[in-house]
Tab-separated table of C-alpha atoms in Angstrom:
chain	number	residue	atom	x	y	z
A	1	UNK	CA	-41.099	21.850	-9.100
A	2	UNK	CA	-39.894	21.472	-12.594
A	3	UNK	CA	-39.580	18.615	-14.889
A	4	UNK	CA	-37.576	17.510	-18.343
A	5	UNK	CA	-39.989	15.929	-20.295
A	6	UNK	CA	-39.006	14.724	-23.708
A	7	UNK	CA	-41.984	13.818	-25.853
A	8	UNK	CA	-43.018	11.980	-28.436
A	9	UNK	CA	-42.727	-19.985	-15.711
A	10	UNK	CA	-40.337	-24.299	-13.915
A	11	UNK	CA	-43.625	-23.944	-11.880
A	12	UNK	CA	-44.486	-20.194	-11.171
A	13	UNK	CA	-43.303	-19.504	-7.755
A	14	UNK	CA	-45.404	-17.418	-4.944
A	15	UNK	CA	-43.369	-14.726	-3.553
A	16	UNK	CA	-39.948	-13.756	-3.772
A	17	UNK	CA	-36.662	-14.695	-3.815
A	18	UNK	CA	-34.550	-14.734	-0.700
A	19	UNK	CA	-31.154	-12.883	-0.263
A	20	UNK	CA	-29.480	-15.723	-1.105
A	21	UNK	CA	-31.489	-16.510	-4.549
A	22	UNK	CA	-31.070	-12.692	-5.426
A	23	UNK	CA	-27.127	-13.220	-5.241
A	24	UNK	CA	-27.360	-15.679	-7.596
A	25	UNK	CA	-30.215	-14.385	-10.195
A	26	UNK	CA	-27.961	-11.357	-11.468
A	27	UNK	CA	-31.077	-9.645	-12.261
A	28	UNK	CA	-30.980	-6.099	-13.844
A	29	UNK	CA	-34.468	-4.252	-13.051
A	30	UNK	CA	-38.045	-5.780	-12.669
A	31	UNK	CA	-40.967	-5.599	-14.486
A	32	UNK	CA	-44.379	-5.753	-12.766
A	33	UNK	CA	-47.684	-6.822	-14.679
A	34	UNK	CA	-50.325	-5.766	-12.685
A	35	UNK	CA	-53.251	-7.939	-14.225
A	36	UNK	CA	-56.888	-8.851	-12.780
A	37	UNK	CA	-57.731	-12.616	-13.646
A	38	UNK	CA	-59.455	-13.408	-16.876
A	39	UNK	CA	-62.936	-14.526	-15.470
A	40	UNK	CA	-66.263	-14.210	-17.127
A	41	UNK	CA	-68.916	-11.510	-15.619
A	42	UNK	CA	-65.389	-9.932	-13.555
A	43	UNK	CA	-63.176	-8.792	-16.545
A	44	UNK	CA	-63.590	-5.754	-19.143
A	45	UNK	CA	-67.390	-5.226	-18.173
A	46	UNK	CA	-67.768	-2.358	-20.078
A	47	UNK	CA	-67.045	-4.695	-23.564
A	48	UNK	CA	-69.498	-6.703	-21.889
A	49	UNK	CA	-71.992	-5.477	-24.576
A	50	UNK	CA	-69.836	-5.770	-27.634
A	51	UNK	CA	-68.170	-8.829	-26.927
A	52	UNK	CA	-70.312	-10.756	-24.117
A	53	UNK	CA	-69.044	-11.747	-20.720
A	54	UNK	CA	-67.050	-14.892	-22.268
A	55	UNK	CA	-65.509	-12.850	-25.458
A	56	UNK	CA	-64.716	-9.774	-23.079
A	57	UNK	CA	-62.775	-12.107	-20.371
A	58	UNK	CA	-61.384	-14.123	-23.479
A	59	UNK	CA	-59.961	-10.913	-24.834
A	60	UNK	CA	-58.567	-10.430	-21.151
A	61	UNK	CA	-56.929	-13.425	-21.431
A	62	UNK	CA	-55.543	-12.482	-25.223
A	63	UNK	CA	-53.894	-9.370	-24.333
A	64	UNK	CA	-52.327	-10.656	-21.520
A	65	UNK	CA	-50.847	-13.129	-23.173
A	66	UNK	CA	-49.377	-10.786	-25.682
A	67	UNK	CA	-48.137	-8.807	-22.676
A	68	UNK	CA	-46.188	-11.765	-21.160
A	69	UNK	CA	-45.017	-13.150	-24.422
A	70	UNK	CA	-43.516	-9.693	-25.457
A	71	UNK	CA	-41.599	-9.383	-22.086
A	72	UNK	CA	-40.913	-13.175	-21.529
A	73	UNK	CA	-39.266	-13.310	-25.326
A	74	UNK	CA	-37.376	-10.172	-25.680
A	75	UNK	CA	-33.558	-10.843	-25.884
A	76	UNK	CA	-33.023	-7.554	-23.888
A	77	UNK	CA	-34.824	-8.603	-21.105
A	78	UNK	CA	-33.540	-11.969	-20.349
A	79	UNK	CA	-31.657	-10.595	-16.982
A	80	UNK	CA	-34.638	-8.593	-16.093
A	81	UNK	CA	-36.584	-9.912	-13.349
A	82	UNK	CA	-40.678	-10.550	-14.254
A	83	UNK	CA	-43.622	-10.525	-11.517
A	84	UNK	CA	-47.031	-10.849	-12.424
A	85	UNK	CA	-48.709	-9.429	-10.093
A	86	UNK	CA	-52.669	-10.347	-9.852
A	87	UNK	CA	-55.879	-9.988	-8.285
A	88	UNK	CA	-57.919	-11.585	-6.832
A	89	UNK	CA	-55.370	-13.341	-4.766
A	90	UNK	CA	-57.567	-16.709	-5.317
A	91	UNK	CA	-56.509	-16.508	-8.595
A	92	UNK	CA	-52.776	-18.476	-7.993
A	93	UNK	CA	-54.076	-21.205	-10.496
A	94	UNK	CA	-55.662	-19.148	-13.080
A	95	UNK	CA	-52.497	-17.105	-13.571
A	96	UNK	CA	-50.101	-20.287	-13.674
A	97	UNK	CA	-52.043	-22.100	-15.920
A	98	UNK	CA	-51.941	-19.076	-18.494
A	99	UNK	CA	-47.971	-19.613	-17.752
A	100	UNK	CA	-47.831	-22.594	-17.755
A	101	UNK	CA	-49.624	-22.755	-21.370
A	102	UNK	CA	-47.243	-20.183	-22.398
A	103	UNK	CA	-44.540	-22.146	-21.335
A	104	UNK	CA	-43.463	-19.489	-19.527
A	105	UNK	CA	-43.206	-20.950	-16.243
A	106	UNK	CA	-39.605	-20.883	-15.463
A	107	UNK	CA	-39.843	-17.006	-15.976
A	108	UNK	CA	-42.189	-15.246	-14.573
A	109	UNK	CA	-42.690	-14.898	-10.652
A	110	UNK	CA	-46.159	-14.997	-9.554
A	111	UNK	CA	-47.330	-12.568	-6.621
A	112	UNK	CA	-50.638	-11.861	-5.425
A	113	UNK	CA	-52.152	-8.617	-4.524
A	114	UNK	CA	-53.266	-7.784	-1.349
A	115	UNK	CA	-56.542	-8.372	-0.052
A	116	UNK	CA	-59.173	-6.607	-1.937
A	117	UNK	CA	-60.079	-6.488	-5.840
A	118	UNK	CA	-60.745	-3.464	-6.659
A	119	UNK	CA	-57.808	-2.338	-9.102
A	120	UNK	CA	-60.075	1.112	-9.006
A	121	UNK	CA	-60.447	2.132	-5.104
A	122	UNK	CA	-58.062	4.718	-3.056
A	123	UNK	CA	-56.015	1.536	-2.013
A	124	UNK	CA	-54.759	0.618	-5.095
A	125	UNK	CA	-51.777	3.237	-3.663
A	126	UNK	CA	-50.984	0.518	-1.253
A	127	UNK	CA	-51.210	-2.173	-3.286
A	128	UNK	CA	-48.787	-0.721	-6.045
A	129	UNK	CA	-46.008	0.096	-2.944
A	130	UNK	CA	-46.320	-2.911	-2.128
A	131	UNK	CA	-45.575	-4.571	-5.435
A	132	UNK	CA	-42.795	-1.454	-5.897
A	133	UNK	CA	-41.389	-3.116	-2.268
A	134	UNK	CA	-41.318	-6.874	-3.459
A	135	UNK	CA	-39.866	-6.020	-7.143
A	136	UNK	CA	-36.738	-4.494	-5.153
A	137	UNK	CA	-36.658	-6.993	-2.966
A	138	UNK	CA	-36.127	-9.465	-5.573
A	139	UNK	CA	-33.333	-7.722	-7.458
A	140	UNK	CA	-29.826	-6.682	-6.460
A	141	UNK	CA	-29.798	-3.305	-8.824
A	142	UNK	CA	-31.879	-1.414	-11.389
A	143	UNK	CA	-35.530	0.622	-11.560
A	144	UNK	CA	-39.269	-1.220	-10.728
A	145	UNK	CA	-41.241	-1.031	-13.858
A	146	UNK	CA	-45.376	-1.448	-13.622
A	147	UNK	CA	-47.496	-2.292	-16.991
A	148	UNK	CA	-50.721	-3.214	-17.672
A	149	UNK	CA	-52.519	-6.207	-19.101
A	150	UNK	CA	-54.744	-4.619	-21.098
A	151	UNK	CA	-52.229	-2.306	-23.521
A	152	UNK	CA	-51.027	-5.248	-25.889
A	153	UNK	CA	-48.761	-2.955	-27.865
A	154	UNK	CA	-45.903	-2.487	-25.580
A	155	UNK	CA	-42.838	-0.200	-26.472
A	156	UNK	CA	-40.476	-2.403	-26.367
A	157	UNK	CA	-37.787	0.468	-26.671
A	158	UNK	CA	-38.816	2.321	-23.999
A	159	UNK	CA	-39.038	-0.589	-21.563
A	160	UNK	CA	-35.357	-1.537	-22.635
A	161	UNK	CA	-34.137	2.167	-22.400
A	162	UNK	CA	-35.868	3.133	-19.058
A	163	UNK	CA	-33.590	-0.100	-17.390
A	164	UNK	CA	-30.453	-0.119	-19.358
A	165	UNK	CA	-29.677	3.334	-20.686
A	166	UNK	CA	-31.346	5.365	-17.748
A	167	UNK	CA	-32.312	3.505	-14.938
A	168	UNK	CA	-32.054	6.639	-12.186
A	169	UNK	CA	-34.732	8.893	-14.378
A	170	UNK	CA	-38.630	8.004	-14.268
A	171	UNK	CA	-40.413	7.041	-17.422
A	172	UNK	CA	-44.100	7.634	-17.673
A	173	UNK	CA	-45.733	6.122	-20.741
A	174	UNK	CA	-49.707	8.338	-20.558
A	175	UNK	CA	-52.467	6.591	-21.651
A	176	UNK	CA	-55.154	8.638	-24.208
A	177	UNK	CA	-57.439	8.555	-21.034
A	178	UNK	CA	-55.078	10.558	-18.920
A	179	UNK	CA	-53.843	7.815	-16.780
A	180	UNK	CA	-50.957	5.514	-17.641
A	181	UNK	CA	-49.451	2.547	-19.492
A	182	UNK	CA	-46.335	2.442	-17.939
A	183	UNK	CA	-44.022	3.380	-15.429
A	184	UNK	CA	-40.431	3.099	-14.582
A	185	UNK	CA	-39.394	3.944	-10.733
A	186	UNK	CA	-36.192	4.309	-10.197
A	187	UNK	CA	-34.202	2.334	-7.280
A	188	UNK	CA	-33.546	5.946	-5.326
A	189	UNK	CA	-37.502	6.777	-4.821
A	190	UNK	CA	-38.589	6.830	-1.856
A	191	UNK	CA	-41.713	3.552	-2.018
A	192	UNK	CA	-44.234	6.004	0.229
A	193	UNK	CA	-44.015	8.535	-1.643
A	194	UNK	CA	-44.411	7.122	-5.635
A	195	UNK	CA	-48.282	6.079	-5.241
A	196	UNK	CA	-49.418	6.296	-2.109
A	197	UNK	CA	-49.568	10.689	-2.714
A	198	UNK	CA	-52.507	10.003	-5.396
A	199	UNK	CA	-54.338	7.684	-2.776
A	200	UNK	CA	-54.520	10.482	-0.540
A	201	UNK	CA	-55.692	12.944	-3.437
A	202	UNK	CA	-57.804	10.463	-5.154
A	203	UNK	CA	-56.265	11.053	-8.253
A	204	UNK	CA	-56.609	7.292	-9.256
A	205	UNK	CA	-58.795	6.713	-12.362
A	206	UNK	CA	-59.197	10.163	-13.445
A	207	UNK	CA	-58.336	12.201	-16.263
A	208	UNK	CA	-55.613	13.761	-14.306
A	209	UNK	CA	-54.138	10.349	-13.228
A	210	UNK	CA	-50.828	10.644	-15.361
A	211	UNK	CA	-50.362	14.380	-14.131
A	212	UNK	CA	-50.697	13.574	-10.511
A	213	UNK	CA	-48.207	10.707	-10.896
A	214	UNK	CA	-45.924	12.822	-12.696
A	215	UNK	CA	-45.947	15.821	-9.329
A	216	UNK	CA	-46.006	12.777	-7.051
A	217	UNK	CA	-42.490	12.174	-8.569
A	218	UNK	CA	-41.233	15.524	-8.979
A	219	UNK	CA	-42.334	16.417	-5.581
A	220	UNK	CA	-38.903	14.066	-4.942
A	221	UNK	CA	-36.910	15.709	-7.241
A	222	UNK	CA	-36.982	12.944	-9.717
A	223	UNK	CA	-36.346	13.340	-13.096
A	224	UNK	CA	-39.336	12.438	-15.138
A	225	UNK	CA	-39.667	11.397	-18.751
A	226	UNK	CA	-42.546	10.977	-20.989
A	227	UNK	CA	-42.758	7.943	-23.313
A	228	UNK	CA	-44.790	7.474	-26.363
A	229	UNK	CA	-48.760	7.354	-25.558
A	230	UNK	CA	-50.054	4.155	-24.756
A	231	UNK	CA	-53.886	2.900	-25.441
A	232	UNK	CA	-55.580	0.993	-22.788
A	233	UNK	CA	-58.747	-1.587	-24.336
A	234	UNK	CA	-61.431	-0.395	-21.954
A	235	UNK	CA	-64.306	0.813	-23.958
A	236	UNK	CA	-65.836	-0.501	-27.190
A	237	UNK	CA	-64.195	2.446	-29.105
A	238	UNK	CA	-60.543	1.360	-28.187
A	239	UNK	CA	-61.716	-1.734	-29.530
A	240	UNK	CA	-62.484	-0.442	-33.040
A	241	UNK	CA	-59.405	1.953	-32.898
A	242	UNK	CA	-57.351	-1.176	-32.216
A	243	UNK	CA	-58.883	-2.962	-34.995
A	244	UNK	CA	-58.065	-0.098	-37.427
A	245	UNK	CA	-54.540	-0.435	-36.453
A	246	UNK	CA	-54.079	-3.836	-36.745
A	247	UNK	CA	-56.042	-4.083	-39.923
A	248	UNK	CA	-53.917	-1.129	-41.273
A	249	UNK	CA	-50.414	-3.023	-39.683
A	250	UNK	CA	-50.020	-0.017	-37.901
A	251	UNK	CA	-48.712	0.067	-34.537
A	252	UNK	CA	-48.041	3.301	-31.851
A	253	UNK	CA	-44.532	3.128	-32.497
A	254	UNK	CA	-45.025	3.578	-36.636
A	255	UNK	CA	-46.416	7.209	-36.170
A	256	UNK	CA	-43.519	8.945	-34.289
A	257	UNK	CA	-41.753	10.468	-36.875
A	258	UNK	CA	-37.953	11.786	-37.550
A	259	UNK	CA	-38.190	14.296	-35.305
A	260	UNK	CA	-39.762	12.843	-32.575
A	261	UNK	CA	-37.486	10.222	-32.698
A	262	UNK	CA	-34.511	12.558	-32.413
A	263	UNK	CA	-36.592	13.860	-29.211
A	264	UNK	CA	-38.033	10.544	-27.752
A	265	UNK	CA	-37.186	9.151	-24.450
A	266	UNK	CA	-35.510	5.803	-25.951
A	267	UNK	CA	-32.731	8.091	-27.539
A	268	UNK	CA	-32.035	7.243	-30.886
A	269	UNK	CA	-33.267	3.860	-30.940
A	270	UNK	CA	-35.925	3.080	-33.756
A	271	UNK	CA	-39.617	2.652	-32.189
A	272	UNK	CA	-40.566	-1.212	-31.337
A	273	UNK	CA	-43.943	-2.153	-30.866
A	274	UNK	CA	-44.644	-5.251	-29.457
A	275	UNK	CA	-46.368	-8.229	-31.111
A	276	UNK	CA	-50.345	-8.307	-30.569
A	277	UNK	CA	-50.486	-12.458	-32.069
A	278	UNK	CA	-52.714	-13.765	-29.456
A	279	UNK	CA	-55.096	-10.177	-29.327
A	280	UNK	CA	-54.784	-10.317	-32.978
A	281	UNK	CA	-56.650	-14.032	-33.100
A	282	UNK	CA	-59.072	-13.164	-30.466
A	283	UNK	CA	-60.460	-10.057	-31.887
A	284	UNK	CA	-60.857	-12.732	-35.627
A	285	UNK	CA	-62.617	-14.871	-33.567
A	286	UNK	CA	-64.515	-12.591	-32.129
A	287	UNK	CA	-65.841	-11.322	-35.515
A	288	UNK	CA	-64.381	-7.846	-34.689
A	289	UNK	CA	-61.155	-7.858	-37.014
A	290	UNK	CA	-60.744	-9.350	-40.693
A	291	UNK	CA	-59.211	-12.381	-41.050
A	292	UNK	CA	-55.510	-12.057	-42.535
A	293	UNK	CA	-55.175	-13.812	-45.729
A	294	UNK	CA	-51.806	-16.351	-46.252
């Protein structure tokens, strides 16, 4: 197969919509956040030793916040619908209270993963289709788009150009560890056939992760795109490398240059990183980024 690739919470309600809700919601795409809850000891162990079990799940908490916020605030995205989807699926009043603190309740759905925690193991295949399913069940029209919690600096642009300006192509955002920040699916795909192929190859968690998802997709003759890189805060490195972009005020987005832009998978829109206020604070408080002076 070939591919074009062009470089570069009302209280939070537990399922989804009926037919008869959809009619009315005039939704245009969905976003799924596929997040783990922010608990002590079960989030970001391996910042365990830089930040400590409290710090690392308080950071948790941080850049999911930023994640929400970003998508939650964003004129563009207003008619988009939102699921955060979590694990473990105890976690119902963990998740609303971080809505309902972000006063977000009204706009996010809340959906919780199948049984089983383990955002790493061969099912996480299943799990995904199964948030892919729900997403377009909730939604009349429009592509299923999956992010992280734990890449803070969204791009913004490519979010709004993968469901406005080309909702029938696939956009892959790769993260620097050869997996994946994001990804758009559009309404077409087949749901067995987007994640449940790297299940069966084990491809989940590798350094190949991004590549298999990308055959996975081509394998149906869908056109796939490649966003700007995205960096996932897993290891105390990405830490520091965060750190030297905040410190520096520069996001992803800032590096692509002319050409790129000319050649990135937004069109001609200019780059758009998303804010990182509530990472930004943690990470001070944490003693791991300079304060900003007023």
């Amino acid at each position: 197969k070939t591919y074009n690739i062009f470089h570069c919470l009302h209280k939070p309600t537990m399922g989804i919509p009926d037919q008869s809700e959809r009619e009315t919601l005039n939704t245009n795409g969905c976003i799924v956040v596929v997040a783990k809850c922010p608990i002590p000891s079960k989030s970001k162990t391996r910042l365990i030793p830089l930040l400590g079990e409290k710090g690392a799940a308080d950071l948790a908490k941080a850049m999911l916040c930023d994640v929400l916020t970003n998508l939650a605030t964003t004129s563009e995205l207003d008619n988009v619908h939102k699921i955060l989807y979590f694990a473990p699926s105890s976690g119902e009043k963990i998740m609303s209270g971080i809505l309902q603190e972000l006063g977000f309740e009204s706009k996010w759905t809340t959906l919780p993963m199948l049984d089983g925690n383990n955002l790493l193991s061969s099912d996480l295949g299943h799990k995904l289709t199964h948030a892919l399913i729900q997403g377009r069940i909730a939604i009349s029209n429009g592509p299923v788009m999956f992010l992280g919690m734990d890449s803070p600096e969204l791009p913004l642009d490519e979010i709004e150009s993968a469901i406005h300006d080309r909702p029938n192509e696939a956009l892959l955002c790769p993260a620097d560890d050869g997996g994946y920040g994001m990804l758009s699916v559009p309404s077409h795909v087949d749901a067995n056939k987007v994640f449940l192929p790297l299940s069966a190859g084990k491809r989940w968690s590798t350094s190949l992760t991004a590549l298999a998802q990308i055959k996975a997709l081509t394998d149906e003759d869908v056109l796939v795109r490649l966003g700007r890189i995205m960096f996932d805060m897993d290891e105390p490195k990405d830490i520091a490398a965060l750190c030297q972009r905040l410190e520096s005020n520069q996001m992803p987005g800032d590096f692509v240059t002319e050409d790129c832009l000319r050649r990135s998978s937004s069109g001609n829109s200019i780059p758009r990183t998303g804010n990182c206020g509530f990472t930004r604070i943690e990470l001070e408080k944490l003693g791991q980024l300079k304060k900003q002076s007023i």
